[in-house]
Short mmCIF file of C-alpha atoms and ligand atoms in Angstrom, two decimals:
data_model
loop_
_atom_site.label_atom_id
_atom_site.label_comp_id
_atom_site.label_asym_id
_atom_site.label_seq_id
_atom_site.Cartn_x
_atom_site.Cartn_y
_atom_site.Cartn_z
CA UNK N 1 127.25 105.86 113.99
CA UNK N 2 123.83 107.50 113.92
CA UNK N 3 121.31 106.68 116.67
CA UNK N 4 117.79 108.12 116.64
CA UNK N 5 115.06 108.15 119.27
CA UNK N 6 111.39 108.19 118.37
CA UNK N 7 107.97 108.00 119.99
CA UNK N 8 104.99 110.16 120.84
CA UNK N 9 105.24 113.09 123.21
CA UNK N 10 105.73 111.83 126.77
CA UNK N 11 107.30 108.49 125.73
CA UNK N 12 110.45 109.07 127.82
CA UNK N 13 112.96 109.93 125.06
CA UNK N 14 114.57 112.74 127.03
CA UNK N 15 115.18 110.51 130.07
CA UNK N 16 116.74 107.80 127.91
CA UNK N 17 118.89 110.22 125.92
CA UNK N 18 120.13 111.62 129.21
CA UNK N 19 121.03 108.14 130.52
CA UNK N 20 122.83 107.29 127.29
CA UNK N 21 124.71 110.59 127.44
CA UNK N 22 125.90 109.73 130.96
CA UNK N 23 126.94 106.26 129.81
CA UNK N 24 129.05 107.59 126.91
CA UNK N 25 130.60 110.21 129.20
CA UNK N 26 131.57 107.54 131.75
CA UNK N 27 133.07 105.40 129.00
CA UNK N 28 134.96 108.38 127.59
CA UNK N 29 133.26 107.94 124.21
CA UNK N 30 132.92 111.07 122.03
CA UNK N 31 129.39 111.85 120.90
CA UNK N 32 127.02 114.69 119.98
CA UNK N 33 123.30 115.11 120.58
CA UNK N 34 120.86 117.12 118.47
CA UNK N 35 117.14 117.61 118.71
CA UNK N 36 114.69 117.94 115.86
CA UNK N 37 113.38 120.29 114.81
CA UNK N 38 116.38 122.42 115.75
CA UNK N 39 120.08 121.98 116.37
CA UNK N 40 121.38 124.89 114.26
CA UNK N 41 120.65 128.60 114.45
CA UNK N 42 118.45 128.47 111.36
CA UNK N 43 116.73 125.22 112.36
CA UNK N 44 115.89 126.61 115.82
CA UNK N 45 114.20 129.58 114.13
CA UNK N 46 112.15 127.16 112.05
CA UNK N 47 111.37 125.19 115.24
CA UNK N 48 109.92 128.32 116.75
CA UNK N 49 107.61 128.74 113.77
CA UNK N 50 106.57 125.09 113.88
CA UNK N 51 105.86 124.83 117.58
CA UNK N 52 104.80 128.32 118.60
CA UNK N 53 103.16 129.92 115.57
CA UNK N 54 99.55 130.74 116.37
CA UNK N 55 98.18 131.38 112.86
CA UNK N 56 96.74 128.44 110.91
CA UNK N 57 99.44 126.39 109.19
CA UNK N 58 98.74 124.40 106.05
CA UNK N 59 99.79 120.72 106.54
CA UNK N 60 102.07 120.78 103.49
CA UNK N 61 103.74 123.95 104.75
CA UNK N 62 104.28 122.20 108.07
CA UNK N 63 105.79 119.19 106.30
CA UNK N 64 108.18 121.38 104.31
CA UNK N 65 109.25 123.40 107.36
CA UNK N 66 110.17 120.24 109.31
CA UNK N 67 112.09 119.08 106.25
CA UNK N 68 113.85 122.43 105.80
CA UNK N 69 114.99 122.45 109.44
CA UNK N 70 116.28 118.89 108.99
CA UNK N 71 118.25 119.60 105.82
CA UNK N 72 120.10 122.45 107.51
CA UNK N 73 120.94 120.31 110.56
CA UNK N 74 122.17 117.47 108.36
CA UNK N 75 124.36 119.69 106.20
CA UNK N 76 125.76 121.85 108.98
CA UNK N 77 126.23 119.40 111.86
CA UNK N 78 125.48 115.77 111.21
CA UNK N 79 127.22 114.87 107.95
CA UNK N 80 130.56 116.43 108.99
CA UNK N 81 130.48 114.40 112.24
CA UNK N 82 129.48 111.13 110.59
CA UNK N 83 132.24 111.59 108.04
CA UNK N 84 134.72 111.76 110.93
CA UNK N 85 133.29 108.52 112.33
CA UNK N 86 131.70 110.17 115.37
CA UNK N 87 128.58 109.04 117.22
CA UNK N 88 125.53 111.23 116.74
CA UNK N 89 122.36 110.88 118.81
CA UNK N 90 119.20 112.38 117.38
CA UNK N 91 116.16 113.25 119.47
CA UNK N 92 113.71 112.60 116.59
CA UNK N 93 114.53 112.29 112.89
CA UNK N 94 112.65 111.70 109.64
CA UNK N 95 110.52 108.90 111.13
CA UNK N 96 108.77 111.66 113.11
CA UNK N 97 107.80 113.25 109.80
CA UNK N 98 106.43 109.98 108.46
CA UNK N 99 104.48 109.35 111.68
CA UNK N 100 103.23 112.90 112.39
CA UNK N 101 102.93 114.56 108.96
CA UNK N 102 102.33 111.34 107.01
CA UNK N 103 100.12 109.13 109.16
CA UNK N 104 98.91 111.84 111.57
CA UNK N 105 98.13 114.73 109.24
CA UNK N 106 97.80 112.85 105.93
CA UNK N 107 99.48 115.93 104.44
CA UNK N 108 100.67 114.16 101.26
CA UNK N 109 100.97 110.47 100.31
CA UNK N 110 103.43 108.24 102.18
CA UNK N 111 105.33 107.73 98.91
CA UNK N 112 105.82 111.48 98.59
CA UNK N 113 106.90 111.74 102.24
CA UNK N 114 109.46 109.00 101.65
CA UNK N 115 110.95 110.91 98.72
CA UNK N 116 110.96 114.17 100.66
CA UNK N 117 112.64 112.49 103.65
CA UNK N 118 115.43 111.27 101.37
CA UNK N 119 115.93 114.78 100.03
CA UNK N 120 115.84 116.46 103.45
CA UNK N 121 118.24 113.96 105.05
CA UNK N 122 120.63 114.00 102.09
CA UNK N 123 120.01 110.22 102.07
CA UNK N 124 121.12 109.71 105.67
CA UNK N 125 119.56 106.76 107.53
CA UNK N 126 120.14 105.91 111.23
CA UNK N 127 122.04 102.72 112.12
CA UNK N 128 119.55 102.12 114.88
CA UNK N 129 116.26 103.75 115.86
CA UNK N 130 114.87 103.33 119.36
CA UNK N 131 111.09 103.52 119.40
CA UNK N 132 109.76 103.98 122.90
CA UNK N 133 106.23 102.74 122.62
CA UNK N 134 103.52 103.97 124.98
CA UNK N 135 99.73 104.20 124.63
CA UNK N 136 97.92 107.49 124.47
CA UNK N 137 96.51 107.29 128.00
CA UNK N 138 99.99 106.90 129.48
CA UNK N 139 101.22 109.78 127.33
CA UNK N 140 98.31 112.03 128.34
CA UNK N 141 98.84 111.15 131.96
CA UNK N 142 102.56 111.98 131.75
CA UNK N 143 102.16 115.27 129.88
CA UNK N 144 99.12 116.43 131.85
CA UNK N 145 99.70 119.91 133.25
CA UNK N 146 102.60 120.66 130.84
CA UNK N 147 102.33 123.67 128.53
CA UNK N 148 101.36 122.12 125.21
CA UNK N 149 103.05 123.30 121.98
CA UNK N 150 101.24 123.56 118.62
CA UNK N 151 101.83 119.89 117.73
CA UNK N 152 100.86 118.60 121.17
CA UNK N 153 97.55 120.43 120.98
CA UNK N 154 96.38 118.14 118.13
CA UNK N 155 93.60 115.85 119.35
CA UNK N 156 93.64 112.20 120.38
CA UNK N 157 92.48 111.02 116.94
CA UNK N 158 95.67 112.52 115.50
CA UNK N 159 97.88 110.78 118.07
CA UNK N 160 96.20 107.41 117.48
CA UNK N 161 97.20 107.76 113.81
CA UNK N 162 100.74 108.78 114.79
CA UNK N 163 101.05 105.65 116.96
CA UNK N 164 99.78 103.51 114.09
CA UNK N 165 102.46 105.13 111.92
CA UNK N 166 105.23 104.29 114.36
CA UNK N 167 103.93 100.73 114.67
CA UNK N 168 104.18 100.33 110.90
CA UNK N 169 107.62 101.95 110.70
CA UNK N 170 109.00 99.82 113.52
CA UNK N 171 108.73 96.66 111.40
CA UNK N 172 112.04 97.67 109.78
CA UNK N 173 115.19 95.97 111.06
CA UNK N 174 116.92 99.18 112.08
CA UNK N 175 114.15 99.69 114.68
CA UNK N 176 114.36 98.54 118.28
CA UNK N 177 110.92 98.83 119.83
CA UNK N 178 110.93 99.11 123.62
CA UNK N 179 107.97 99.18 125.98
CA UNK N 180 108.10 102.78 127.22
CA UNK N 181 106.22 101.89 130.41
CA UNK N 182 109.14 99.77 131.72
CA UNK N 183 111.29 101.30 134.50
CA UNK N 184 113.79 103.79 132.98
CA UNK N 185 116.85 101.77 134.00
CA UNK N 186 115.48 98.62 132.37
CA UNK N 187 114.88 100.55 129.15
CA UNK N 188 118.41 101.95 129.37
CA UNK N 189 119.88 98.42 129.63
CA UNK N 190 117.91 97.29 126.57
CA UNK N 191 119.24 100.29 124.67
CA UNK N 192 122.83 99.50 125.68
CA UNK N 193 122.41 95.87 124.60
CA UNK N 194 121.30 96.91 121.11
CA UNK N 195 124.06 99.48 120.80
CA UNK N 196 126.62 96.81 121.72
CA UNK N 197 125.12 94.56 119.04
CA UNK N 198 125.72 97.37 116.56
CA UNK N 199 129.42 97.01 117.52
CA UNK N 200 130.11 100.23 119.23
P1 TYD W 1 109.51 118.65 121.18
O1 TYD W 1 109.21 119.67 122.21
O2 TYD W 1 110.92 118.41 120.81
O3 TYD W 1 108.75 117.33 121.61
P2 TYD W 1 109.32 116.00 122.20
O4 TYD W 1 110.02 116.40 123.48
O5 TYD W 1 108.11 115.15 122.40
O6 TYD W 1 110.25 115.44 121.16
O7 TYD W 1 108.65 119.03 119.90
C1 TYD W 1 108.72 118.39 118.74
C2 TYD W 1 107.31 118.23 118.23
O8 TYD W 1 107.31 118.25 116.82
C3 TYD W 1 106.71 116.91 118.66
O9 TYD W 1 105.33 117.09 118.97
C4 TYD W 1 106.79 116.08 117.41
C5 TYD W 1 106.73 117.07 116.29
N1 TYD W 1 107.47 116.69 115.07
C6 TYD W 1 106.75 116.48 113.90
O10 TYD W 1 105.51 116.60 113.87
N2 TYD W 1 107.44 116.16 112.76
C7 TYD W 1 108.78 116.04 112.72
O11 TYD W 1 109.38 115.74 111.66
C8 TYD W 1 109.53 116.27 113.95
C9 TYD W 1 111.02 116.17 113.96
C10 TYD W 1 108.82 116.59 115.10
#
């Protein structure tokens, strides 16, 4: 089973992934967690370029680097685990590319992004995607004072477009949209309910 978490920076993904990790550990359920971009030696090198490179990066180059990091993670770590029937939790997946590089950056058309996502994921789609939805003010408030990486330094106009992207994406049935301003434990319970519905 493949579970992904999505949302803008500061939405509370890390807290929820941590709570889910503890839940699976308590239940004695085997699982793995990977973050994107990253999760393999090569993908972490690409992550460094994407988040900490200071020279100008062309939007299409950015799109292809996120996709390259993803393909390596899929081939090296995710597909072998899914084939064995294991649970894999992903801190971001290709929906981030659609929201950030597609809606946010308008790097190429959404149709082209969709094709590229299929290539980069080797046609892998999550069983369920948790979208923790927060508005930009809440996000800004939560991330205020943090060191901002290259993506987080993009302006508020960019993040409004990213949110619009997630709102569009979340109309799909595999999405579970949760109000990210709810108390963490309430969000956790909603996540568990959906996972149980997916027959875990
Ligand atoms: P990260 O520090 O992991 O942020 P977060 O904790 O919010 O997930 O950095 C990942 C950044 O990269 C984040 O700003 C979102 C962005 N991103 C994209 O723009 N496209 C993508 O395909 C992915 C996976 C991430």
